[in-house]
C-alpha cells in the first residue's frame, strides 16, 4: 500500500508483537521487515515494506526503501494491497492543474497495484463513516477485508 495506510500496524497485529515502528509520519518504514508465521499449519513469511507511490518521493533512503518494496512486491507469492478508504481521490476538488495531474497519476498507480494484488485490505475502518459506499470502486473483482488496526 501507499504510505500511512496502516501497513505496519496490520503487520504488528498479524505478528502478535511490535515488529515494526508505527508512526503518523509518512516514510517511517524503509527496510523490508519479515516475520515467520504459521497459519493453520502453513509456513508464512510476512513482509512489511515502505509505502509505494507512483513517483518515488522523499530522500535517497526513502527512495531505496520504495525500490526494495517494489522488488518484494514483484517476487511475492501473495500480494496484499492495504488501503485507507477514508483518503479518497481529491481530483474533482483540485483547481491546480499540476496537483490534478499528480492525483490522476497516483490514482492510475493505485489502480494498477490493486489489479496486480490478490487481496485488498481496507484498514482504518474506524475512521470511515460511509462503509456502505466502499463497494464497487474498491472491489475490482478482488476479495476485500475491512479491518481497523488501531495503534
XYZ file of C-alpha atoms in Angstrom:
151
model
C 0.000 0.000 0.000
C 0.844 3.635 -0.035
C 2.484 5.484 2.867
C 0.427 5.762 6.060
C -2.381 3.367 5.243
C -1.596 1.219 8.299
C 0.648 -1.470 6.822
C 2.947 -1.556 9.860
C 0.014 -1.591 12.291
C -1.502 -4.533 10.407
C 1.915 -6.225 10.288
C 2.296 -5.859 14.065
C -1.218 -7.168 14.649
C -0.653 -10.246 12.480
C 2.788 -10.782 14.063
C 1.257 -10.564 17.530
C 4.142 -8.300 18.564
C 5.664 -4.904 17.844
C 7.914 -5.890 14.938
C 7.651 -2.592 13.012
C 7.759 1.024 14.120
C 4.374 2.727 13.734
C 4.210 6.477 13.198
C 1.898 9.038 11.649
C 4.908 10.305 9.665
C 4.994 9.014 6.064
C 8.168 7.117 5.181
C 8.808 5.580 8.612
C 9.235 2.038 7.264
C 12.185 1.891 4.891
C 13.669 -1.599 5.159
C 11.826 -4.814 4.406
C 10.914 -6.349 7.772
C 9.948 -10.021 7.874
C 8.313 -12.320 10.386
C 7.937 -16.072 10.025
C 4.482 -17.292 10.990
C 2.485 -20.461 10.803
C -1.166 -20.088 9.916
C -3.263 -23.263 10.074
C -0.138 -25.342 9.523
C 1.171 -23.310 6.588
C 4.526 -21.549 6.928
C 4.221 -17.871 6.004
C 6.823 -15.169 5.587
C 5.048 -11.860 6.088
C 6.877 -8.694 4.988
C 6.317 -5.067 5.938
C 7.716 -2.609 3.407
C 7.937 1.081 2.651
C 4.827 2.625 1.165
C 4.623 2.634 -2.620
C 3.757 5.694 -4.684
C 3.591 6.428 -8.396
C 6.639 8.654 -8.322
C 9.406 7.866 -5.891
C 9.442 10.744 -3.450
C 11.483 11.654 -0.414
C 15.161 11.438 0.305
C 17.563 8.824 -1.073
C 16.923 6.432 1.831
C 13.156 6.539 1.304
C 13.640 6.035 -2.442
C 15.776 2.956 -1.728
C 13.062 1.664 0.635
C 10.440 2.065 -2.077
C 12.696 0.261 -4.541
C 13.115 -2.651 -2.100
C 9.352 -2.707 -1.531
C 8.657 -2.925 -5.247
C 11.199 -5.743 -5.633
C 9.491 -7.654 -2.808
C 6.068 -6.973 -4.351
C 7.186 -8.385 -7.693
C 8.609 -11.563 -6.123
C 5.763 -12.287 -3.676
C 3.549 -15.349 -3.951
C 0.606 -13.500 -2.398
C 0.228 -9.764 -2.923
C -1.811 -7.820 -0.364
C -2.586 -4.160 -1.091
C -3.552 -2.186 2.017
C -5.693 0.920 1.565
C -7.142 3.638 3.765
C -10.619 4.217 2.317
C -11.006 7.446 4.296
C -8.449 9.056 1.959
C -10.203 9.116 -1.393
C -9.133 10.874 -4.565
C -9.495 14.628 -4.413
C -9.170 15.183 -8.171
C -12.519 16.870 -8.550
C -11.719 19.305 -5.718
C -8.356 20.425 -7.113
C -8.164 23.595 -9.146
C -4.385 23.433 -9.595
C -3.564 21.595 -12.858
C -0.223 20.300 -11.540
C -1.904 18.821 -8.452
C -4.699 17.377 -10.604
C -2.095 15.667 -12.818
C -0.238 14.274 -9.768
C -3.501 12.965 -8.254
C -4.527 11.396 -11.567
C -1.102 9.722 -11.856
C -1.399 8.459 -8.275
C -4.898 7.078 -8.898
C -3.675 5.248 -12.008
C -0.804 3.780 -9.980
C -3.177 2.625 -7.206
C -5.469 1.018 -9.783
C -2.521 -0.811 -11.372
C -1.337 -2.130 -7.998
C -4.839 -3.169 -6.940
C -5.242 -5.023 -10.230
C -1.979 -6.899 -9.574
C -2.811 -7.830 -5.990
C -4.545 -10.968 -4.724
C -6.248 -9.369 -1.716
C -7.194 -5.824 -0.695
C -7.266 -4.891 2.979
C -9.253 -1.750 3.769
C -7.688 -0.536 7.016
C -8.702 2.294 9.369
C -12.369 1.407 9.030
C -12.957 3.089 12.403
C -12.312 6.418 10.612
C -14.569 5.692 7.645
C -18.094 6.986 8.070
C -19.622 5.727 4.801
C -18.923 1.994 4.991
C -21.830 1.185 2.706
C -20.180 3.209 -0.103
C -16.906 1.267 -0.086
C -18.101 -1.395 -2.516
C -17.783 -1.245 -6.273
C -14.990 1.280 -6.736
C -12.644 -0.705 -4.485
C -13.562 -4.305 -5.178
C -12.081 -4.722 -8.661
C -13.154 -8.368 -8.510
C -10.750 -8.895 -5.616
C -11.521 -10.051 -2.100
C -11.653 -7.085 0.275
C -11.194 -7.448 4.014
C -12.235 -4.482 6.166
C -10.266 -4.015 9.373
C -9.170 -1.450 11.904
C -5.674 -1.858 13.333
C -5.532 0.955 15.847
C -2.070 1.537 17.255
